[in-house]
């Protein structure tokens, strides 16, 4: 991956080899895949912070090197929005981020790389290949005065009908309600995802 970034990188022409999140908490979700692939974890088996683990530090060094040597100026202040912007403008060769943004990359109204972009897993590290899987969550505040209404809303928002509607509109969803397995596979007819529908 670094060899590819180096080959693409032409900063004098405004083209960079790699972009990723570098800003504080926004960077941690994407860094997680690297951390796991270097064989480390956020915490020790006893539950203490693991940030002094040599494998953790190796992952930090690798990611920091990629951002520093092959990223656009200011990458360490980037969240996903800034990284996506430079990528869809064709100014960087690789972008490491969540697959949820793929719909934007193949949207001809937003992206200049529609016919040039592909998607793959993170590179294998010394500890193997362990992609981070995250997501957004709905929860009900313990002190809520309307817990029953809130629970009804959660069930509606994560119902099969709503998940299907979201997925057909390029909104990635993941559902853990009992019995709702729709989100584990896209429907066979996915007009907004022509490149993916044949691969499901």
CSV table of N, CA and C in Angstrom, one decimal, residues 30-185:
chain,number,residue,atom,x,y,z
A,30,UNK,N,-11.3,4.5,12.2
A,30,UNK,CA,-10.6,4.0,11.1
A,30,UNK,C,-9.2,3.4,11.5
A,31,UNK,N,-8.6,4.1,12.5
A,31,UNK,CA,-7.3,3.6,13.0
A,31,UNK,C,-7.5,2.2,13.6
A,32,UNK,N,-8.7,1.9,14.1
A,32,UNK,CA,-8.9,0.6,14.8
A,32,UNK,C,-8.6,-0.6,13.9
A,33,UNK,N,-8.9,-0.5,12.6
A,33,UNK,CA,-8.6,-1.6,11.7
A,33,UNK,C,-7.1,-1.9,11.7
A,34,UNK,N,-6.3,-0.8,11.6
A,34,UNK,CA,-4.9,-0.9,11.6
A,34,UNK,C,-4.3,-1.5,12.9
A,35,UNK,N,-4.9,-0.9,14.0
A,35,UNK,CA,-4.5,-1.4,15.3
A,35,UNK,C,-4.7,-2.9,15.5
A,36,UNK,N,-5.8,-3.4,15.1
A,36,UNK,CA,-6.1,-4.8,15.2
A,36,UNK,C,-5.2,-5.6,14.2
A,37,UNK,N,-5.0,-5.1,13.1
A,37,UNK,CA,-4.2,-5.8,12.1
A,37,UNK,C,-2.7,-5.8,12.5
A,38,UNK,N,-2.3,-4.9,13.3
A,38,UNK,CA,-0.9,-4.9,13.9
A,38,UNK,C,-0.9,-5.8,15.1
A,39,UNK,N,-2.0,-6.4,15.5
A,39,UNK,CA,-2.0,-7.3,16.6
A,39,UNK,C,-2.2,-6.7,18.0
A,40,UNK,N,-2.8,-5.5,18.0
A,40,UNK,CA,-3.0,-4.8,19.3
A,40,UNK,C,-4.4,-4.6,19.6
A,41,UNK,N,-4.7,-3.9,20.6
A,41,UNK,CA,-6.1,-3.6,21.1
A,41,UNK,C,-6.1,-2.3,21.9
A,42,UNK,N,-7.3,-1.8,22.1
A,42,UNK,CA,-7.4,-0.5,22.8
A,42,UNK,C,-7.1,-0.8,24.3
A,43,UNK,N,-7.4,-1.9,24.8
A,43,UNK,CA,-7.2,-2.2,26.2
A,43,UNK,C,-6.5,-3.6,26.4
A,44,UNK,N,-5.9,-3.7,27.6
A,44,UNK,CA,-5.2,-4.9,27.9
A,44,UNK,C,-6.3,-5.9,28.4
A,45,UNK,N,-5.9,-7.2,28.5
A,45,UNK,CA,-6.9,-8.2,29.1
A,45,UNK,C,-7.5,-7.8,30.4
A,46,UNK,N,-6.7,-7.0,31.2
A,46,UNK,CA,-7.2,-6.6,32.5
A,46,UNK,C,-8.0,-5.3,32.4
A,47,UNK,N,-8.2,-4.8,31.2
A,47,UNK,CA,-9.1,-3.6,31.1
A,47,UNK,C,-8.4,-2.3,31.2
A,48,UNK,N,-7.0,-2.3,31.2
A,48,UNK,CA,-6.3,-1.0,31.2
A,48,UNK,C,-5.9,-0.5,29.8
A,49,UNK,N,-5.7,0.8,29.7
A,49,UNK,CA,-5.3,1.4,28.4
A,49,UNK,C,-4.1,0.7,27.9
A,50,UNK,N,-4.1,0.4,26.6
A,50,UNK,CA,-3.0,-0.4,25.9
A,50,UNK,C,-2.2,0.5,25.0
A,51,UNK,N,-2.2,1.8,25.2
A,51,UNK,CA,-1.5,2.6,24.2
A,51,UNK,C,0.0,2.6,24.2
A,52,UNK,N,0.6,2.0,25.2
A,52,UNK,CA,2.0,1.9,25.2
A,52,UNK,C,2.5,0.5,24.7
A,53,UNK,N,1.6,-0.3,24.3
A,53,UNK,CA,1.9,-1.6,23.6
A,53,UNK,C,2.8,-1.3,22.4
A,54,UNK,N,3.9,-2.0,22.2
A,54,UNK,CA,4.7,-1.7,21.0
A,54,UNK,C,4.0,-2.0,19.7
A,55,UNK,N,3.1,-2.9,19.7
A,55,UNK,CA,2.3,-3.2,18.5
A,55,UNK,C,1.3,-2.0,18.2
A,56,UNK,N,0.7,-1.5,19.2
A,56,UNK,CA,-0.1,-0.3,19.1
A,56,UNK,C,0.7,0.9,18.5
A,57,UNK,N,1.8,1.1,19.1
A,57,UNK,CA,2.7,2.2,18.7
A,57,UNK,C,3.2,2.0,17.2
A,58,UNK,N,3.4,0.8,16.8
A,58,UNK,CA,3.8,0.5,15.4
A,58,UNK,C,2.6,0.9,14.5
A,59,UNK,N,1.4,0.6,14.9
A,59,UNK,CA,0.2,0.9,14.1
A,59,UNK,C,0.1,2.5,14.0
A,60,UNK,N,0.3,3.2,15.1
A,60,UNK,CA,0.3,4.6,15.1
A,60,UNK,C,1.3,5.2,14.1
A,61,UNK,N,2.5,4.6,14.3
A,61,UNK,CA,3.7,5.1,13.4
A,61,UNK,C,3.4,4.9,11.9
A,62,UNK,N,2.8,3.7,11.6
A,62,UNK,CA,2.5,3.4,10.2
A,62,UNK,C,1.5,4.4,9.6
A,63,UNK,N,0.4,4.6,10.4
A,63,UNK,CA,-0.7,5.4,9.9
A,63,UNK,C,-0.2,6.9,9.9
A,64,UNK,N,0.5,7.3,10.9
A,64,UNK,CA,1.1,8.7,10.9
A,64,UNK,C,2.0,8.9,9.7
A,65,UNK,N,2.8,7.9,9.4
A,65,UNK,CA,3.8,8.0,8.3
A,65,UNK,C,3.0,8.2,7.0
A,66,UNK,N,1.9,7.4,6.8
A,66,UNK,CA,1.1,7.5,5.6
A,66,UNK,C,0.5,8.9,5.4
A,67,UNK,N,-0.1,9.4,6.5
A,67,UNK,CA,-0.7,10.7,6.4
A,67,UNK,C,0.4,11.8,6.2
A,68,UNK,N,1.5,11.7,6.9
A,68,UNK,CA,2.5,12.7,6.8
A,68,UNK,C,3.3,12.7,5.4
A,69,UNK,N,3.6,11.5,4.9
A,69,UNK,CA,4.4,11.5,3.7
A,69,UNK,C,3.6,11.6,2.4
A,70,UNK,N,2.4,11.1,2.5
A,70,UNK,CA,1.6,10.9,1.2
A,70,UNK,C,0.2,11.7,1.3
A,71,UNK,N,-0.1,12.3,2.4
A,71,UNK,CA,-1.3,13.0,2.5
A,71,UNK,C,-1.3,14.5,2.1
A,72,UNK,N,-2.4,15.1,1.8
A,72,UNK,CA,-2.5,16.5,1.6
A,72,UNK,C,-2.1,17.3,2.8
A,73,UNK,N,-1.7,18.5,2.6
A,73,UNK,CA,-1.4,19.4,3.8
A,73,UNK,C,-2.6,19.5,4.7
A,74,UNK,N,-2.4,19.4,6.0
A,74,UNK,CA,-3.5,19.6,6.9
A,74,UNK,C,-4.2,18.3,7.2
A,75,UNK,N,-3.7,17.2,6.7
A,75,UNK,CA,-4.5,15.9,6.9
A,75,UNK,C,-4.8,15.6,8.3
A,76,UNK,N,-3.9,16.0,9.2
A,76,UNK,CA,-4.1,15.6,10.6
A,76,UNK,C,-5.3,16.4,11.2
A,77,UNK,N,-5.9,17.3,10.5
A,77,UNK,CA,-7.1,18.0,11.0
A,77,UNK,C,-8.3,17.5,10.2
A,78,UNK,N,-8.1,16.4,9.4
A,78,UNK,CA,-9.2,15.9,8.6
A,78,UNK,C,-10.1,15.0,9.3
A,79,UNK,N,-11.4,15.1,9.1
A,79,UNK,CA,-12.4,14.1,9.4
A,79,UNK,C,-12.8,13.5,8.1
A,80,UNK,N,-13.9,12.7,8.1
A,80,UNK,CA,-14.3,12.0,6.9
A,80,UNK,C,-14.7,13.0,5.8
A,81,UNK,N,-15.3,14.1,6.2
A,81,UNK,CA,-15.8,15.0,5.2
A,81,UNK,C,-14.7,15.6,4.3
A,82,UNK,N,-13.6,16.0,5.0
A,82,UNK,CA,-12.5,16.6,4.2
A,82,UNK,C,-11.8,15.6,3.4
A,83,UNK,N,-11.6,14.4,4.0
A,83,UNK,CA,-10.9,13.3,3.2
A,83,UNK,C,-11.8,12.9,2.0
A,84,UNK,N,-13.1,12.8,2.2
A,84,UNK,CA,-13.9,12.5,1.0
A,84,UNK,C,-13.9,13.6,0.0
A,85,UNK,N,-13.8,14.8,0.4
A,85,UNK,CA,-13.8,15.9,-0.6
A,85,UNK,C,-12.6,15.8,-1.5
A,86,UNK,N,-11.4,15.6,-1.0
A,86,UNK,CA,-10.2,15.6,-1.8
A,86,UNK,C,-10.2,14.3,-2.7
A,87,UNK,N,-10.8,13.2,-2.2
A,87,UNK,CA,-10.8,12.0,-2.9
A,87,UNK,C,-11.7,12.1,-4.1
A,88,UNK,N,-13.0,12.6,-3.9
A,88,UNK,CA,-13.9,12.6,-5.0
A,88,UNK,C,-13.5,13.7,-6.1
A,89,UNK,N,-12.6,14.6,-5.7
A,89,UNK,CA,-12.1,15.5,-6.7
A,89,UNK,C,-10.9,15.0,-7.5
A,90,UNK,N,-10.6,13.7,-7.1
A,90,UNK,CA,-9.5,13.1,-7.9
A,90,UNK,C,-8.1,13.6,-7.5
A,91,UNK,N,-8.0,14.1,-6.2
A,91,UNK,CA,-6.7,14.7,-5.8
A,91,UNK,C,-5.9,13.8,-4.9
A,92,UNK,N,-6.4,12.6,-4.7
A,92,UNK,CA,-5.7,11.6,-3.9
A,92,UNK,C,-6.0,10.2,-4.4
A,93,UNK,N,-4.9,9.3,-4.4
A,93,UNK,CA,-5.1,8.0,-5.0
A,93,UNK,C,-5.8,7.0,-4.2
A,94,UNK,N,-5.7,7.1,-2.8
A,94,UNK,CA,-6.4,6.2,-2.0
A,94,UNK,C,-7.0,6.9,-0.8
A,95,UNK,N,-8.1,6.4,-0.3
A,95,UNK,CA,-8.8,6.9,0.9
A,95,UNK,C,-9.2,5.7,1.7
A,96,UNK,N,-8.7,5.7,2.9
A,96,UNK,CA,-9.1,4.6,3.9
A,96,UNK,C,-10.2,5.1,4.8
A,97,UNK,N,-11.4,4.6,4.6
A,97,UNK,CA,-12.5,5.0,5.5
A,97,UNK,C,-13.6,4.0,5.5
A,98,UNK,N,-14.7,4.3,6.0
A,98,UNK,CA,-15.8,3.4,6.1
A,98,UNK,C,-16.5,3.2,4.7
A,99,UNK,N,-17.0,2.0,4.5
A,99,UNK,CA,-17.6,1.6,3.2
A,99,UNK,C,-18.9,2.4,3.0
A,100,UNK,N,-19.5,3.0,4.1
A,100,UNK,CA,-20.7,3.7,4.0
A,100,UNK,C,-20.7,4.8,3.0
A,101,UNK,N,-19.5,5.3,2.7
A,101,UNK,CA,-19.3,6.5,1.8
A,101,UNK,C,-19.2,6.1,0.4
A,102,UNK,N,-19.2,4.8,0.1
A,102,UNK,CA,-19.0,4.4,-1.3
A,102,UNK,C,-20.0,4.9,-2.2
A,103,UNK,N,-21.2,5.1,-1.8
A,103,UNK,CA,-22.3,5.6,-2.6
A,103,UNK,C,-22.0,7.0,-3.1
A,104,UNK,N,-21.3,7.8,-2.3
A,104,UNK,CA,-20.9,9.1,-2.7
A,104,UNK,C,-19.8,9.1,-3.8
A,105,UNK,N,-18.9,8.1,-3.7
A,105,UNK,CA,-17.8,8.0,-4.7
A,105,UNK,C,-18.3,7.6,-6.1
A,106,UNK,N,-19.5,6.9,-6.2
A,106,UNK,CA,-20.0,6.5,-7.5
A,106,UNK,C,-21.2,7.3,-7.9
A,107,UNK,N,-21.4,8.5,-7.2
A,107,UNK,CA,-22.5,9.4,-7.6
A,107,UNK,C,-21.9,10.4,-8.5
A,108,UNK,N,-22.3,10.4,-9.8
A,108,UNK,CA,-21.8,11.3,-10.8
A,108,UNK,C,-22.1,12.8,-10.6
A,109,UNK,N,-23.1,13.1,-9.7
A,109,UNK,CA,-23.3,14.5,-9.4
A,109,UNK,C,-22.4,15.0,-8.4
A,110,UNK,N,-21.6,14.1,-7.7
A,110,UNK,CA,-20.7,14.6,-6.7
A,110,UNK,C,-19.2,14.3,-7.0
A,111,UNK,N,-19.0,13.1,-7.7
A,111,UNK,CA,-17.7,12.6,-7.8
A,111,UNK,C,-17.1,12.7,-9.2
A,112,UNK,N,-15.8,13.0,-9.2
A,112,UNK,CA,-15.0,13.0,-10.5
A,112,UNK,C,-14.3,11.7,-10.8
A,113,UNK,N,-14.5,10.7,-9.8
A,113,UNK,CA,-13.8,9.5,-10.0
A,113,UNK,C,-14.7,8.3,-10.1
A,114,UNK,N,-15.9,8.6,-10.6
A,114,UNK,CA,-17.0,7.5,-10.7
A,114,UNK,C,-16.5,6.3,-11.4
A,115,UNK,N,-15.8,6.5,-12.6
A,115,UNK,CA,-15.4,5.4,-13.4
A,115,UNK,C,-14.0,4.9,-13.1
A,116,UNK,N,-13.4,5.4,-12.0
A,116,UNK,CA,-12.1,5.0,-11.7
A,116,UNK,C,-11.9,4.4,-10.3
A,117,UNK,N,-13.0,4.4,-9.5
A,117,UNK,CA,-12.9,4.0,-8.1
A,117,UNK,C,-13.3,2.6,-7.9
A,118,UNK,N,-12.6,2.0,-6.9
A,118,UNK,CA,-13.0,0.6,-6.5
A,118,UNK,C,-12.9,0.6,-5.0
A,119,UNK,N,-13.2,-0.5,-4.4
A,119,UNK,CA,-13.2,-0.7,-2.9
A,119,UNK,C,-12.6,-2.0,-2.6
A,120,UNK,N,-11.9,-2.0,-1.5
A,120,UNK,CA,-11.3,-3.2,-1.0
A,120,UNK,C,-11.1,-3.2,0.5
A,121,UNK,N,-10.6,-4.3,1.1
A,121,UNK,CA,-10.4,-4.3,2.5
A,121,UNK,C,-9.1,-3.6,2.8
A,122,UNK,N,-8.9,-3.4,4.1
A,122,UNK,CA,-7.6,-2.8,4.5
A,122,UNK,C,-6.5,-3.7,4.3
A,123,UNK,N,-5.3,-3.2,4.2
A,123,UNK,CA,-4.1,-4.1,4.0
A,123,UNK,C,-3.9,-5.1,5.2
A,124,UNK,N,-3.3,-6.2,4.9
A,124,UNK,CA,-2.9,-7.1,6.0
A,124,UNK,C,-1.7,-6.6,6.8
A,125,UNK,N,-1.8,-6.7,8.1
A,125,UNK,CA,-0.7,-6.2,8.9
A,125,UNK,C,0.1,-7.4,9.5
A,126,UNK,N,1.0,-7.1,10.4
A,126,UNK,CA,1.8,-8.2,11.1
A,126,UNK,C,0.9,-9.2,11.9
A,127,UNK,N,-0.3,-8.7,12.3
A,127,UNK,CA,-1.2,-9.5,13.1
A,127,UNK,C,-2.4,-10.1,12.2
A,128,UNK,N,-2.3,-9.9,10.9
A,128,UNK,CA,-3.3,-10.4,10.0
A,128,UNK,C,-4.1,-9.3,9.5
A,129,UNK,N,-5.3,-9.6,9.0
A,129,UNK,CA,-6.2,-8.6,8.5
A,129,UNK,C,-7.5,-8.7,9.3
A,130,UNK,N,-7.7,-7.6,10.1
A,130,UNK,CA,-8.9,-7.6,11.0
A,130,UNK,C,-9.6,-6.2,10.8
A,131,UNK,N,-10.5,-6.1,9.9
A,131,UNK,CA,-11.2,-4.9,9.7
A,131,UNK,C,-12.1,-4.6,10.9
A,132,UNK,N,-12.1,-3.3,11.2
A,132,UNK,CA,-13.0,-2.8,12.3
A,132,UNK,C,-14.5,-2.7,11.7
A,133,UNK,N,-15.4,-3.2,12.5
A,133,UNK,CA,-16.8,-3.0,12.1
A,133,UNK,C,-17.5,-2.2,13.2
A,134,UNK,N,-18.0,-1.0,12.8
A,134,UNK,CA,-18.6,-0.1,13.7
A,134,UNK,C,-20.0,0.2,13.3
A,135,UNK,N,-20.6,1.1,13.9
A,135,UNK,CA,-22.0,1.5,13.5
A,135,UNK,C,-22.5,2.6,14.4
A,136,UNK,N,-23.7,3.0,14.1
A,136,UNK,CA,-24.4,4.0,14.9
A,136,UNK,C,-25.5,3.2,15.7
A,137,UNK,N,-25.9,3.7,16.8
A,137,UNK,CA,-26.8,3.0,17.6
A,137,UNK,C,-28.0,3.9,18.1
A,138,UNK,N,-29.1,3.3,18.3
A,138,UNK,CA,-30.2,3.9,19.0
A,138,UNK,C,-30.3,3.4,20.4
A,139,UNK,N,-30.5,4.3,21.3
A,139,UNK,CA,-30.7,3.9,22.7
A,139,UNK,C,-31.7,4.7,23.4
A,140,UNK,N,-32.2,4.2,24.5
A,140,UNK,CA,-33.2,4.9,25.3
A,140,UNK,C,-32.6,5.3,26.6
A,141,UNK,N,-32.7,6.6,26.9
A,141,UNK,CA,-32.2,7.1,28.2
A,141,UNK,C,-32.9,6.5,29.3
A,142,UNK,N,-32.2,6.0,30.3
A,142,UNK,CA,-32.7,5.3,31.5
A,142,UNK,C,-33.7,6.2,32.2
A,143,UNK,N,-33.5,7.5,32.2
A,143,UNK,CA,-34.3,8.5,32.9
A,143,UNK,C,-35.5,9.0,32.1
A,144,UNK,N,-35.7,8.5,30.9
A,144,UNK,CA,-36.8,8.9,30.1
A,144,UNK,C,-38.1,8.7,30.7
A,145,UNK,N,-39.0,9.7,30.5
A,145,UNK,CA,-40.4,9.6,31.0
A,145,UNK,C,-41.3,8.9,30.0
A,146,UNK,N,-40.7,8.6,28.8
A,146,UNK,CA,-41.5,8.1,27.7
A,146,UNK,C,-40.8,6.8,27.2
A,147,UNK,N,-40.4,5.9,28.0
A,147,UNK,CA,-39.7,4.8,27.5
A,147,UNK,C,-40.5,3.9,26.6
A,148,UNK,N,-41.7,3.7,26.8
A,148,UNK,CA,-42.6,2.9,25.9
A,148,UNK,C,-42.7,3.5,24.5
A,149,UNK,N,-42.9,4.8,24.5
A,149,UNK,CA,-42.9,5.5,23.2
A,149,UNK,C,-41.6,5.4,22.5
A,150,UNK,N,-40.5,5.6,23.2
A,150,UNK,CA,-39.2,5.5,22.7
A,150,UNK,C,-38.9,4.1,22.1
A,151,UNK,N,-39.3,3.1,22.8
A,151,UNK,CA,-39.1,1.7,22.3
A,151,UNK,C,-39.9,1.5,21.1
A,152,UNK,N,-41.1,2.0,21.0
A,152,UNK,CA,-41.9,1.9,19.7
A,152,UNK,C,-41.2,2.6,18.6
A,153,UNK,N,-40.6,3.8,18.8
A,153,UNK,CA,-39.9,4.5,17.8
A,153,UNK,C,-38.7,3.6,17.3
A,154,UNK,N,-37.9,3.1,18.2
A,154,UNK,CA,-36.8,2.3,17.9
A,154,UNK,C,-37.2,1.1,17.0
A,155,UNK,N,-38.3,0.4,17.4
A,155,UNK,CA,-38.8,-0.7,16.6
A,155,UNK,C,-39.2,-0.3,15.2
A,156,UNK,N,-39.8,0.9,15.1
A,156,UNK,CA,-40.2,1.4,13.8
A,156,UNK,C,-39.0,1.8,13.0
A,157,UNK,N,-38.1,2.5,13.6
A,157,UNK,CA,-36.9,3.0,12.8
A,157,UNK,C,-36.0,1.8,12.3
A,158,UNK,N,-36.0,0.7,13.1
A,158,UNK,CA,-35.2,-0.4,12.7
A,158,UNK,C,-36.0,-1.6,12.1
A,159,UNK,N,-37.2,-1.3,11.7
A,159,UNK,CA,-38.1,-2.3,11.1
A,159,UNK,C,-37.5,-2.7,9.8
A,160,UNK,N,-38.0,-3.9,9.3
A,160,UNK,CA,-37.5,-4.4,8.0
A,160,UNK,C,-37.9,-3.4,6.9
A,161,UNK,N,-39.1,-2.8,7.0
A,161,UNK,CA,-39.5,-1.8,5.9
A,161,UNK,C,-38.6,-0.6,5.9
A,162,UNK,N,-38.3,-0.1,7.1
A,162,UNK,CA,-37.4,1.1,7.1
A,162,UNK,C,-36.0,0.8,6.7
A,163,UNK,N,-35.5,-0.3,7.1
A,163,UNK,CA,-34.1,-0.7,6.8
A,163,UNK,C,-34.0,-0.9,5.3
A,164,UNK,N,-35.0,-1.5,4.7
A,164,UNK,CA,-35.0,-1.7,3.2
A,164,UNK,C,-35.1,-0.3,2.5
A,165,UNK,N,-35.9,0.6,3.0
A,165,UNK,CA,-36.0,1.9,2.4
A,165,UNK,C,-34.7,2.6,2.5
A,166,UNK,N,-34.0,2.5,3.6
A,166,UNK,CA,-32.7,3.2,3.8
A,166,UNK,C,-31.7,2.6,2.9
A,167,UNK,N,-31.6,1.2,2.8
A,167,UNK,CA,-30.6,0.6,2.0
A,167,UNK,C,-30.8,0.9,0.5
A,168,UNK,N,-32.1,1.0,0.1
A,168,UNK,CA,-32.3,1.3,-1.3
A,168,UNK,C,-32.0,2.8,-1.7
A,169,UNK,N,-31.8,3.6,-0.6
A,169,UNK,CA,-31.4,5.0,-0.8
A,169,UNK,C,-30.0,5.2,-0.4
A,170,UNK,N,-29.2,4.2,-0.4
A,170,UNK,CA,-27.7,4.2,-0.2
A,170,UNK,C,-27.4,4.7,1.2
A,171,UNK,N,-28.2,4.3,2.2
A,171,UNK,CA,-27.9,4.6,3.6
A,171,UNK,C,-27.6,3.2,4.2
A,172,UNK,N,-26.4,3.1,4.6
A,172,UNK,CA,-26.0,1.8,5.2
A,172,UNK,C,-26.6,1.6,6.6
A,173,UNK,N,-27.2,0.5,6.8
A,173,UNK,CA,-27.8,0.2,8.1
A,173,UNK,C,-27.4,-1.1,8.6
A,174,UNK,N,-27.5,-1.3,9.9
A,174,UNK,CA,-27.2,-2.6,10.6
A,174,UNK,C,-28.2,-2.7,11.7
A,175,UNK,N,-28.8,-3.9,11.7
A,175,UNK,CA,-29.9,-4.0,12.7
A,175,UNK,C,-29.7,-5.2,13.6
A,176,UNK,N,-29.9,-5.0,14.9
A,176,UNK,CA,-29.7,-6.1,15.8
A,176,UNK,C,-31.0,-6.5,16.5
A,177,UNK,N,-32.1,-6.0,16.1
A,177,UNK,CA,-33.4,-6.4,16.7
A,177,UNK,C,-33.6,-7.9,16.4
A,178,UNK,N,-34.1,-8.6,17.4
A,178,UNK,CA,-34.3,-10.1,17.2
A,178,UNK,C,-35.2,-10.3,16.0
A,179,UNK,N,-34.7,-11.3,15.1
A,179,UNK,CA,-35.5,-11.7,14.0
A,179,UNK,C,-35.3,-10.8,12.8
A,180,UNK,N,-34.7,-9.7,12.9
A,180,UNK,CA,-34.5,-8.8,11.7
A,180,UNK,C,-33.1,-9.0,11.1
A,181,UNK,N,-33.1,-9.8,10.1
A,181,UNK,CA,-31.8,-10.1,9.4
A,181,UNK,C,-31.7,-9.5,8.0
A,182,UNK,N,-32.6,-8.6,7.7
A,182,UNK,CA,-32.7,-8.1,6.3
A,182,UNK,C,-31.4,-7.3,6.0
A,183,UNK,N,-30.8,-6.6,7.0
A,183,UNK,CA,-29.7,-5.8,6.7
A,183,UNK,C,-28.4,-6.6,6.4
A,184,UNK,N,-28.4,-7.9,6.7
A,184,UNK,CA,-27.1,-8.6,6.4
A,184,UNK,C,-26.9,-8.8,4.9
A,185,UNK,N,-27.9,-8.7,4.1
A,185,UNK,CA,-27.8,-8.8,2.7
A,185,UNK,C,-28.6,-7.7,2.0
